[in-house]
Amino acid sequence: MDIEEVAKNHPESIMIEPVNISKGLGPEQALKIVEKLDFTNEKQRTQAVEQLQKLYKMFISLDATQVEINPWAVTPDDDVYCVDAKLLIDDSASFRQQKYLKMKKSSLASEDIDPNEEKAEQIGINYVGLNGNIGCMVNGAGLAMSTMDIIKLKGGEPANFLDVGGGANAQQVKAAFEILCAHPQVKAILVNIFGGIMRGDIVAEGIIAACKAVGLKVPLVVRLTGTNSQQGMAMLEKFCKENEGKFNILTADNLDEAATKAVDCLKK
């Protein structure tokens, strides 16, 4: 079911029931929800109330950001079952929920596991592989989305969503850069960092360390702005002069220029 379409065309079909987190979901409130659904007898309603309370308890105890049951089914014997579900655990609470996160990994076939996503998770950065050929490294989800959008606008295709966050250190930046270099489809890399908590010189340090460790076989476009961005750009310029002709590193003053250069690299 397309919930967005339901919300747009039949908003009356969606029921919202706020729960006081200090009290939890009690039997009376759970029954209030159940009575608005299409359960036809007392056995069904009793089981549904019990399951709603257990689902809420699970949501809290697992640090979940989402527990989605679809469908919730009734058998011919009037037993109620959660037939399928989607459960998301807050990344910030992953240290408390390793038992269940390991269950997710063991339930996936080996071909469904992206080794780059697995490596990114281990070092505390956000990575999602895509089908394009321009690797992106940014800090902040909003900046990641806008960077991918402008790459598309310029006629390119992003190869990934990679967010190093606001507090990454040089080692994490180096590891993130290595992930990009390991992506088989990446033909160019765009680094777009807005320095707030994240410092431009830390980003430059990580990029330089990665270039020395794994090399750089594709063009790299770097745009740094904000905290210590000038120092970071100076570090990269010095590195390029010291390794003249070895690496193809370009700089840009703004995101529009950076995206244009990244896309143009693919045309050469």
PDB file of C-alpha atoms in Angstrom:
ATOM      1  CA  MET A   1       0.000   0.000   0.000  1.00  0.00           C
ATOM      2  CA  ASP A   2       1.302   3.432  -0.938  1.00  0.00           C
ATOM      3  CA  ILE A   3       0.826   5.273   2.355  1.00  0.00           C
ATOM      4  CA  GLU A   4       1.651   8.635   0.753  1.00  0.00           C
ATOM      5  CA  GLU A   5      -1.224   8.204  -1.686  1.00  0.00           C
ATOM      6  CA  VAL A   6      -3.573   7.172   1.129  1.00  0.00           C
ATOM      7  CA  ALA A   7      -2.565  10.235   3.142  1.00  0.00           C
ATOM      8  CA  LYS A   8      -3.201  12.477   0.139  1.00  0.00           C
ATOM      9  CA  ASN A   9      -6.442  10.988  -1.184  1.00  0.00           C
ATOM     10  CA  HIS A  10      -8.000   9.357   1.913  1.00  0.00           C
ATOM     11  CA  PRO A  11      -6.603  11.081   5.014  1.00  0.00           C
ATOM     12  CA  GLU A  12      -9.611   9.921   7.027  1.00  0.00           C
ATOM     13  CA  SER A  13      -8.303   6.345   6.677  1.00  0.00           C
ATOM     14  CA  ILE A  14      -5.211   7.091   8.764  1.00  0.00           C
ATOM     15  CA  MET A  15      -5.563   6.926  12.526  1.00  0.00           C
ATOM     16  CA  ILE A  16      -3.028   8.670  14.783  1.00  0.00           C
ATOM     17  CA  GLU A  17      -2.922   7.893  18.495  1.00  0.00           C
ATOM     18  CA  PRO A  18      -0.322   9.805  20.571  1.00  0.00           C
ATOM     19  CA  VAL A  19       1.234   7.816  23.422  1.00  0.00           C
ATOM     20  CA  ASN A  20       2.538   9.405  26.623  1.00  0.00           C
ATOM     21  CA  ILE A  21       6.073   8.010  26.777  1.00  0.00           C
ATOM     22  CA  SER A  22       6.210   8.299  30.575  1.00  0.00           C
ATOM     23  CA  LYS A  23       3.099   6.097  30.908  1.00  0.00           C
ATOM     24  CA  GLY A  24       3.478   3.800  27.915  1.00  0.00           C
ATOM     25  CA  LEU A  25       0.670   2.143  25.978  1.00  0.00           C
ATOM     26  CA  GLY A  26      -1.842   0.815  28.499  1.00  0.00           C
ATOM     27  CA  PRO A  27      -4.622  -1.727  27.815  1.00  0.00           C
ATOM     28  CA  GLU A  28      -7.351   0.920  27.703  1.00  0.00           C
ATOM     29  CA  GLN A  29      -5.582   3.008  25.068  1.00  0.00           C
ATOM     30  CA  ALA A  30      -4.641  -0.108  23.092  1.00  0.00           C
ATOM     31  CA  LEU A  31      -8.301  -1.198  23.149  1.00  0.00           C
ATOM     32  CA  LYS A  32      -9.307   2.258  21.897  1.00  0.00           C
ATOM     33  CA  ILE A  33      -7.078   1.683  18.864  1.00  0.00           C
ATOM     34  CA  VAL A  34      -8.259  -1.881  18.312  1.00  0.00           C
ATOM     35  CA  GLU A  35     -11.926  -0.901  18.407  1.00  0.00           C
ATOM     36  CA  LYS A  36     -11.370   1.350  15.384  1.00  0.00           C
ATOM     37  CA  LEU A  37     -10.080  -1.605  13.355  1.00  0.00           C
ATOM     38  CA  ASP A  38     -11.996  -4.440  11.722  1.00  0.00           C
ATOM     39  CA  PHE A  39     -11.643  -7.136  14.376  1.00  0.00           C
ATOM     40  CA  THR A  40     -14.898  -9.036  14.602  1.00  0.00           C
ATOM     41  CA  ASN A  41     -14.883 -10.832  17.963  1.00  0.00           C
ATOM     42  CA  GLU A  42     -13.504 -10.721  21.493  1.00  0.00           C
ATOM     43  CA  LYS A  43     -10.707 -13.233  20.868  1.00  0.00           C
ATOM     44  CA  GLN A  44      -9.325 -11.146  18.020  1.00  0.00           C
ATOM     45  CA  ARG A  45      -9.571  -7.918  20.006  1.00  0.00           C
ATOM     46  CA  THR A  46      -7.900  -9.412  23.083  1.00  0.00           C
ATOM     47  CA  GLN A  47      -4.946 -10.684  21.052  1.00  0.00           C
ATOM     48  CA  ALA A  48      -4.676  -7.404  19.157  1.00  0.00           C
ATOM     49  CA  VAL A  49      -4.529  -5.378  22.385  1.00  0.00           C
ATOM     50  CA  GLU A  50      -1.833  -7.675  23.770  1.00  0.00           C
ATOM     51  CA  GLN A  51       0.210  -7.450  20.569  1.00  0.00           C
ATOM     52  CA  LEU A  52      -0.066  -3.654  20.393  1.00  0.00           C
ATOM     53  CA  GLN A  53       1.330  -3.359  23.908  1.00  0.00           C
ATOM     54  CA  LYS A  54       4.171  -5.752  23.088  1.00  0.00           C
ATOM     55  CA  LEU A  55       4.965  -3.848  19.900  1.00  0.00           C
ATOM     56  CA  TYR A  56       5.172  -0.588  21.817  1.00  0.00           C
ATOM     57  CA  LYS A  57       7.391  -2.202  24.455  1.00  0.00           C
ATOM     58  CA  MET A  58       9.642  -3.524  21.678  1.00  0.00           C
ATOM     59  CA  PHE A  59       9.774  -0.077  20.040  1.00  0.00           C
ATOM     60  CA  ILE A  60      11.062   1.477  23.279  1.00  0.00           C
ATOM     61  CA  SER A  61      13.374  -1.318  24.419  1.00  0.00           C
ATOM     62  CA  LEU A  62      15.111  -1.646  21.031  1.00  0.00           C
ATOM     63  CA  ASP A  63      15.683   2.109  20.586  1.00  0.00           C
ATOM     64  CA  ALA A  64      13.631   1.842  17.409  1.00  0.00           C
ATOM     65  CA  THR A  65      12.841   4.714  15.091  1.00  0.00           C
ATOM     66  CA  GLN A  66      10.218   2.659  13.279  1.00  0.00           C
ATOM     67  CA  VAL A  67       8.207  -0.515  13.805  1.00  0.00           C
ATOM     68  CA  GLU A  68       5.986  -1.140  10.806  1.00  0.00           C
ATOM     69  CA  ILE A  69       3.639  -4.128  10.655  1.00  0.00           C
ATOM     70  CA  ASN A  70       2.211  -4.893   7.232  1.00  0.00           C
ATOM     71  CA  PRO A  71       0.078  -6.934   7.165  1.00  0.00           C
ATOM     72  CA  TRP A  72      -1.550  -7.654  10.483  1.00  0.00           C
ATOM     73  CA  ALA A  73      -3.535 -10.807   9.725  1.00  0.00           C
ATOM     74  CA  VAL A  74      -6.329 -12.879  11.239  1.00  0.00           C
ATOM     75  CA  THR A  75      -6.472 -16.647  10.667  1.00  0.00           C
ATOM     76  CA  PRO A  76      -9.675 -18.709  10.218  1.00  0.00           C
ATOM     77  CA  ASP A  77      -9.246 -19.707  13.882  1.00  0.00           C
ATOM     78  CA  ASP A  78      -9.410 -16.017  14.907  1.00  0.00           C
ATOM     79  CA  ASP A  79      -5.748 -15.802  15.890  1.00  0.00           C
ATOM     80  CA  VAL A  80      -3.994 -12.496  15.172  1.00  0.00           C
ATOM     81  CA  TYR A  81      -0.481 -12.492  13.680  1.00  0.00           C
ATOM     82  CA  CYS A  82       2.068  -9.901  12.606  1.00  0.00           C
ATOM     83  CA  VAL A  83       2.874 -11.500   9.255  1.00  0.00           C
ATOM     84  CA  ASP A  84       5.559  -9.119   8.035  1.00  0.00           C
ATOM     85  CA  ALA A  85       7.396  -6.228   9.629  1.00  0.00           C
ATOM     86  CA  LYS A  86      10.019  -3.548   9.169  1.00  0.00           C
ATOM     87  CA  LEU A  87      12.135  -2.554  12.156  1.00  0.00           C
ATOM     88  CA  LEU A  88      14.661   0.293  12.198  1.00  0.00           C
ATOM     89  CA  ILE A  89      17.023   0.821  15.131  1.00  0.00           C
ATOM     90  CA  ASP A  90      18.477   4.247  15.871  1.00  0.00           C
ATOM     91  CA  ASP A  91      22.110   4.320  14.708  1.00  0.00           C
ATOM     92  CA  SER A  92      23.040   6.311  17.802  1.00  0.00           C
ATOM     93  CA  ALA A  93      21.903   3.410  19.982  1.00  0.00           C
ATOM     94  CA  SER A  94      23.594   0.655  17.972  1.00  0.00           C
ATOM     95  CA  PHE A  95      26.078  -0.034  20.805  1.00  0.00           C
ATOM     96  CA  ARG A  96      23.113  -1.143  22.942  1.00  0.00           C
ATOM     97  CA  GLN A  97      21.485  -3.279  20.257  1.00  0.00           C
ATOM     98  CA  GLN A  98      24.349  -5.315  18.785  1.00  0.00           C
ATOM     99  CA  LYS A  99      22.525  -8.605  19.385  1.00  0.00           C
ATOM    100  CA  TYR A 100      19.705  -7.588  17.056  1.00  0.00           C
ATOM    101  CA  LEU A 101      21.871  -5.806  14.498  1.00  0.00           C
ATOM    102  CA  LYS A 102      23.892  -9.026  14.160  1.00  0.00           C
ATOM    103  CA  MET A 103      20.636 -10.885  13.493  1.00  0.00           C
ATOM    104  CA  LYS A 104      20.030  -8.561  10.536  1.00  0.00           C
ATOM    105  CA  LYS A 105      23.449  -9.334   9.099  1.00  0.00           C
ATOM    106  CA  SER A 106      23.072 -13.106   9.528  1.00  0.00           C
ATOM    107  CA  SER A 107      19.654 -13.033   7.827  1.00  0.00           C
ATOM    108  CA  LEU A 108      21.027 -11.507   4.612  1.00  0.00           C
ATOM    109  CA  ALA A 109      22.451 -13.529   1.756  1.00  0.00           C
ATOM    110  CA  SER A 110      26.112 -12.770   1.085  1.00  0.00           C
ATOM    111  CA  GLU A 111      25.270 -11.168  -2.257  1.00  0.00           C
ATOM    112  CA  ASP A 112      22.935  -8.727  -0.486  1.00  0.00           C
ATOM    113  CA  ILE A 113      25.697  -7.352   1.756  1.00  0.00           C
ATOM    114  CA  ASP A 114      27.577  -4.358   0.369  1.00  0.00           C
ATOM    115  CA  PRO A 115      31.106  -4.602   1.835  1.00  0.00           C
ATOM    116  CA  ASN A 116      31.466  -0.829   1.573  1.00  0.00           C
ATOM    117  CA  GLU A 117      28.296  -0.253   3.620  1.00  0.00           C
ATOM    118  CA  GLU A 118      29.551  -2.768   6.165  1.00  0.00           C
ATOM    119  CA  LYS A 119      32.947  -1.036   6.427  1.00  0.00           C
ATOM    120  CA  ALA A 120      31.306   2.397   6.726  1.00  0.00           C
ATOM    121  CA  GLU A 121      29.061   1.151   9.536  1.00  0.00           C
ATOM    122  CA  GLN A 122      32.073  -0.178  11.430  1.00  0.00           C
ATOM    123  CA  ILE A 123      33.825   3.216  11.410  1.00  0.00           C
ATOM    124  CA  GLY A 124      30.681   5.227  12.185  1.00  0.00           C
ATOM    125  CA  ILE A 125      29.884   6.910   8.871  1.00  0.00           C
ATOM    126  CA  ASN A 126      26.783   6.713   6.685  1.00  0.00           C
ATOM    127  CA  TYR A 127      27.166   5.114   3.255  1.00  0.00           C
ATOM    128  CA  VAL A 128      24.653   3.898   0.678  1.00  0.00           C
ATOM    129  CA  GLY A 129      25.850   2.613  -2.696  1.00  0.00           C
ATOM    130  CA  LEU A 130      24.062   3.855  -5.838  1.00  0.00           C
ATOM    131  CA  ASN A 131      24.360   3.111  -9.544  1.00  0.00           C
ATOM    132  CA  GLY A 132      26.212   6.209 -10.778  1.00  0.00           C
ATOM    133  CA  ASN A 133      29.900   6.905 -11.391  1.00  0.00           C
ATOM    134  CA  ILE A 134      30.667  10.068  -9.353  1.00  0.00           C
ATOM    135  CA  GLY A 135      31.637   9.266  -5.783  1.00  0.00           C
ATOM    136  CA  CYS A 136      30.451  11.799  -3.198  1.00  0.00           C
ATOM    137  CA  MET A 137      31.888  12.559   0.234  1.00  0.00           C
ATOM    138  CA  VAL A 138      30.095  15.214   2.272  1.00  0.00           C
ATOM    139  CA  ASN A 139      29.237  16.064   5.872  1.00  0.00           C
ATOM    140  CA  GLY A 140      25.554  16.184   6.715  1.00  0.00           C
ATOM    141  CA  ALA A 141      22.574  14.416   5.169  1.00  0.00           C
ATOM    142  CA  GLY A 142      21.089  17.618   3.737  1.00  0.00           C
ATOM    143  CA  LEU A 143      24.360  18.529   2.057  1.00  0.00           C
ATOM    144  CA  ALA A 144      24.618  14.978   0.720  1.00  0.00           C
ATOM    145  CA  MET A 145      21.171  15.214  -0.865  1.00  0.00           C
ATOM    146  CA  SER A 146      21.839  18.629  -2.396  1.00  0.00           C
ATOM    147  CA  THR A 147      25.221  17.437  -3.709  1.00  0.00           C
ATOM    148  CA  MET A 148      23.612  14.440  -5.395  1.00  0.00           C
ATOM    149  CA  ASP A 149      20.852  16.661  -6.798  1.00  0.00           C
ATOM    150  CA  ILE A 150      23.274  19.130  -8.377  1.00  0.00           C
ATOM    151  CA  ILE A 151      25.331  16.291  -9.869  1.00  0.00           C
ATOM    152  CA  LYS A 152      22.137  15.070 -11.529  1.00  0.00           C
ATOM    153  CA  LEU A 153      21.320  18.630 -12.627  1.00  0.00           C
ATOM    154  CA  LYS A 154      24.719  18.876 -14.326  1.00  0.00           C
ATOM    155  CA  GLY A 155      24.099  15.626 -16.196  1.00  0.00           C
ATOM    156  CA  GLY A 156      26.037  13.253 -13.930  1.00  0.00           C
ATOM    157  CA  GLU A 157      25.043  10.289 -11.771  1.00  0.00           C
ATOM    158  CA  PRO A 158      26.063   9.953  -8.100  1.00  0.00           C
ATOM    159  CA  ALA A 159      27.668   6.628  -7.178  1.00  0.00           C
ATOM    160  CA  ASN A 160      26.813   6.807  -3.507  1.00  0.00           C
ATOM    161  CA  PHE A 161      25.483   8.672  -0.501  1.00  0.00           C
ATOM    162  CA  LEU A 162      28.406   9.084   1.912  1.00  0.00           C
ATOM    163  CA  ASP A 163      28.053  11.316   4.963  1.00  0.00           C
ATOM    164  CA  VAL A 164      31.068  11.508   7.275  1.00  0.00           C
ATOM    165  CA  GLY A 165      29.072  13.578   9.771  1.00  0.00           C
ATOM    166  CA  GLY A 166      30.121  16.638  11.704  1.00  0.00           C
ATOM    167  CA  GLY A 167      32.682  15.121  14.057  1.00  0.00           C
ATOM    168  CA  ALA A 168      34.712  12.771  11.859  1.00  0.00           C
ATOM    169  CA  ASN A 169      38.456  12.566  12.462  1.00  0.00           C
ATOM    170  CA  ALA A 170      41.205  12.259   9.855  1.00  0.00           C
ATOM    171  CA  GLN A 171      41.190   8.457  10.116  1.00  0.00           C
ATOM    172  CA  GLN A 172      37.468   8.284   9.388  1.00  0.00           C
ATOM    173  CA  VAL A 173      37.879  10.661   6.436  1.00  0.00           C
ATOM    174  CA  LYS A 174      40.725   8.484   5.139  1.00  0.00           C
ATOM    175  CA  ALA A 175      38.577   5.355   5.485  1.00  0.00           C
ATOM    176  CA  ALA A 176      35.634   7.073   3.772  1.00  0.00           C
ATOM    177  CA  PHE A 177      37.881   8.109   0.892  1.00  0.00           C
ATOM    178  CA  GLU A 178      39.198   4.550   0.589  1.00  0.00           C
ATOM    179  CA  ILE A 179      35.602   3.299   0.350  1.00  0.00           C
ATOM    180  CA  LEU A 180      34.977   5.660  -2.548  1.00  0.00           C
ATOM    181  CA  CYS A 181      38.149   4.555  -4.313  1.00  0.00           C
ATOM    182  CA  ALA A 182      37.133   0.900  -3.888  1.00  0.00           C
ATOM    183  CA  HIS A 183      33.766   1.408  -5.638  1.00  0.00           C
ATOM    184  CA  PRO A 184      34.213  -0.281  -9.053  1.00  0.00           C
ATOM    185  CA  GLN A 185      31.963   2.184 -10.891  1.00  0.00           C
ATOM    186  CA  VAL A 186      33.500   5.407  -9.563  1.00  0.00           C
ATOM    187  CA  LYS A 187      35.191   7.393 -12.352  1.00  0.00           C
ATOM    188  CA  ALA A 188      35.446  10.699 -10.449  1.00  0.00           C
ATOM    189  CA  ILE A 189      35.157  11.815  -6.816  1.00  0.00           C
ATOM    190  CA  LEU A 190      33.546  14.974  -5.468  1.00  0.00           C
ATOM    191  CA  VAL A 191      34.331  16.066  -1.906  1.00  0.00           C
ATOM    192  CA  ASN A 192      31.968  18.774  -0.665  1.00  0.00           C
ATOM    193  CA  ILE A 193      32.543  19.764   2.964  1.00  0.00           C
ATOM    194  CA  PHE A 194      30.949  22.598   4.912  1.00  0.00           C
ATOM    195  CA  GLY A 195      33.110  23.230   7.948  1.00  0.00           C
ATOM    196  CA  GLY A 196      31.191  23.789  11.146  1.00  0.00           C
ATOM    197  CA  ILE A 197      32.306  21.263  13.732  1.00  0.00           C
ATOM    198  CA  MET A 198      34.111  19.462  10.914  1.00  0.00           C
ATOM    199  CA  ARG A 199      37.403  21.209  10.054  1.00  0.00           C
ATOM    200  CA  GLY A 200      38.723  21.647   6.542  1.00  0.00           C
ATOM    201  CA  ASP A 201      42.295  20.778   7.543  1.00  0.00           C
ATOM    202  CA  ILE A 202      41.106  17.465   9.032  1.00  0.00           C
ATOM    203  CA  VAL A 203      39.382  16.632   5.747  1.00  0.00           C
ATOM    204  CA  ALA A 204      42.518  17.506   3.784  1.00  0.00           C
ATOM    205  CA  GLU A 205      44.652  15.418   6.143  1.00  0.00           C
ATOM    206  CA  GLY A 206      42.386  12.393   5.606  1.00  0.00           C
ATOM    207  CA  ILE A 207      42.353  12.810   1.821  1.00  0.00           C
ATOM    208  CA  ILE A 208      46.143  13.113   1.655  1.00  0.00           C
ATOM    209  CA  ALA A 209      46.596  10.044   3.875  1.00  0.00           C
ATOM    210  CA  ALA A 210      44.210   8.041   1.664  1.00  0.00           C
ATOM    211  CA  CYS A 211      45.997   9.135  -1.534  1.00  0.00           C
ATOM    212  CA  LYS A 212      49.304   7.995  -0.074  1.00  0.00           C
ATOM    213  CA  ALA A 213      47.837   4.698   1.157  1.00  0.00           C
ATOM    214  CA  VAL A 214      45.728   3.536  -1.798  1.00  0.00           C
ATOM    215  CA  GLY A 215      46.620   5.963  -4.575  1.00  0.00           C
ATOM    216  CA  LEU A 216      44.127   7.933  -6.600  1.00  0.00           C
ATOM    217  CA  LYS A 217      43.269   6.553 -10.016  1.00  0.00           C
ATOM    218  CA  VAL A 218      40.390   8.924 -10.840  1.00  0.00           C
ATOM    219  CA  PRO A 219      39.969  12.728 -10.888  1.00  0.00           C
ATOM    220  CA  LEU A 220      39.161  14.330  -7.524  1.00  0.00           C
ATOM    221  CA  VAL A 221      37.269  17.605  -7.132  1.00  0.00           C
ATOM    222  CA  VAL A 222      37.401  19.225  -3.680  1.00  0.00           C
ATOM    223  CA  ARG A 223      35.272  22.069  -2.356  1.00  0.00           C
ATOM    224  CA  LEU A 224      35.894  23.114   1.242  1.00  0.00           C
ATOM    225  CA  THR A 225      34.235  26.018   3.022  1.00  0.00           C
ATOM    226  CA  GLY A 226      33.900  27.088   6.655  1.00  0.00           C
ATOM    227  CA  THR A 227      36.157  26.207   9.568  1.00  0.00           C
ATOM    228  CA  ASN A 228      39.833  25.929   8.546  1.00  0.00           C
ATOM    229  CA  SER A 229      38.845  25.525   4.897  1.00  0.00           C
ATOM    230  CA  GLN A 230      41.662  27.779   3.695  1.00  0.00           C
ATOM    231  CA  GLN A 231      44.212  25.725   5.624  1.00  0.00           C
ATOM    232  CA  GLY A 232      42.751  22.553   4.141  1.00  0.00           C
ATOM    233  CA  MET A 233      42.899  23.867   0.593  1.00  0.00           C
ATOM    234  CA  ALA A 234      46.498  25.043   1.148  1.00  0.00           C
ATOM    235  CA  MET A 235      47.419  21.544   2.353  1.00  0.00           C
ATOM    236  CA  LEU A 236      45.939  19.992  -0.773  1.00  0.00           C
ATOM    237  CA  GLU A 237      47.662  22.488  -3.067  1.00  0.00           C
ATOM    238  CA  LYS A 238      51.012  21.776  -1.406  1.00  0.00           C
ATOM    239  CA  PHE A 239      50.420  18.023  -1.730  1.00  0.00           C
ATOM    240  CA  CYS A 240      49.627  18.396  -5.437  1.00  0.00           C
ATOM    241  CA  LYS A 241      52.836  20.409  -6.053  1.00  0.00           C
ATOM    242  CA  GLU A 242      54.912  17.827  -4.210  1.00  0.00           C
ATOM    243  CA  ASN A 243      53.333  15.050  -6.291  1.00  0.00           C
ATOM    244  CA  GLU A 244      53.000  16.925  -9.568  1.00  0.00           C
ATOM    245  CA  GLY A 245      51.494  14.781 -12.321  1.00  0.00           C
ATOM    246  CA  LYS A 246      50.783  11.867  -9.978  1.00  0.00           C
ATOM    247  CA  PHE A 247      47.264  12.833  -8.871  1.00  0.00           C
ATOM    248  CA  ASN A 248      44.489  14.660 -10.709  1.00  0.00           C
ATOM    249  CA  ILE A 249      43.116  16.921  -7.953  1.00  0.00           C
ATOM    250  CA  LEU A 250      40.952  19.944  -8.772  1.00  0.00           C
ATOM    251  CA  THR A 251      39.559  22.549  -6.378  1.00  0.00           C
ATOM    252  CA  ALA A 252      36.364  24.601  -6.541  1.00  0.00           C
ATOM    253  CA  ASP A 253      35.069  27.696  -4.753  1.00  0.00           C
ATOM    254  CA  ASN A 254      31.410  26.661  -4.706  1.00  0.00           C
ATOM    255  CA  LEU A 255      29.189  23.618  -5.172  1.00  0.00           C
ATOM    256  CA  ASP A 256      28.011  24.593  -8.655  1.00  0.00           C
ATOM    257  CA  GLU A 257      31.606  24.842  -9.885  1.00  0.00           C
ATOM    258  CA  ALA A 258      32.551  21.617  -8.114  1.00  0.00           C
ATOM    259  CA  ALA A 259      29.703  19.620  -9.664  1.00  0.00           C
ATOM    260  CA  THR A 260      30.461  21.028 -13.121  1.00  0.00           C
ATOM    261  CA  LYS A 261      34.112  20.032 -12.839  1.00  0.00           C
ATOM    262  CA  ALA A 262      33.229  16.538 -11.583  1.00  0.00           C
ATOM    263  CA  VAL A 263      30.861  15.919 -14.492  1.00  0.00           C
ATOM    264  CA  ASP A 264      33.298  17.430 -17.031  1.00  0.00           C
ATOM    265  CA  CYS A 265      36.005  15.037 -15.825  1.00  0.00           C
ATOM    266  CA  LEU A 266      33.947  12.146 -17.182  1.00  0.00           C
ATOM    267  CA  LYS A 267      33.791  13.669 -20.657  1.00  0.00           C
ATOM    268  CA  LYS A 268      37.561  13.720 -21.128  1.00  0.00           C
TER     269      LYS A 268
END
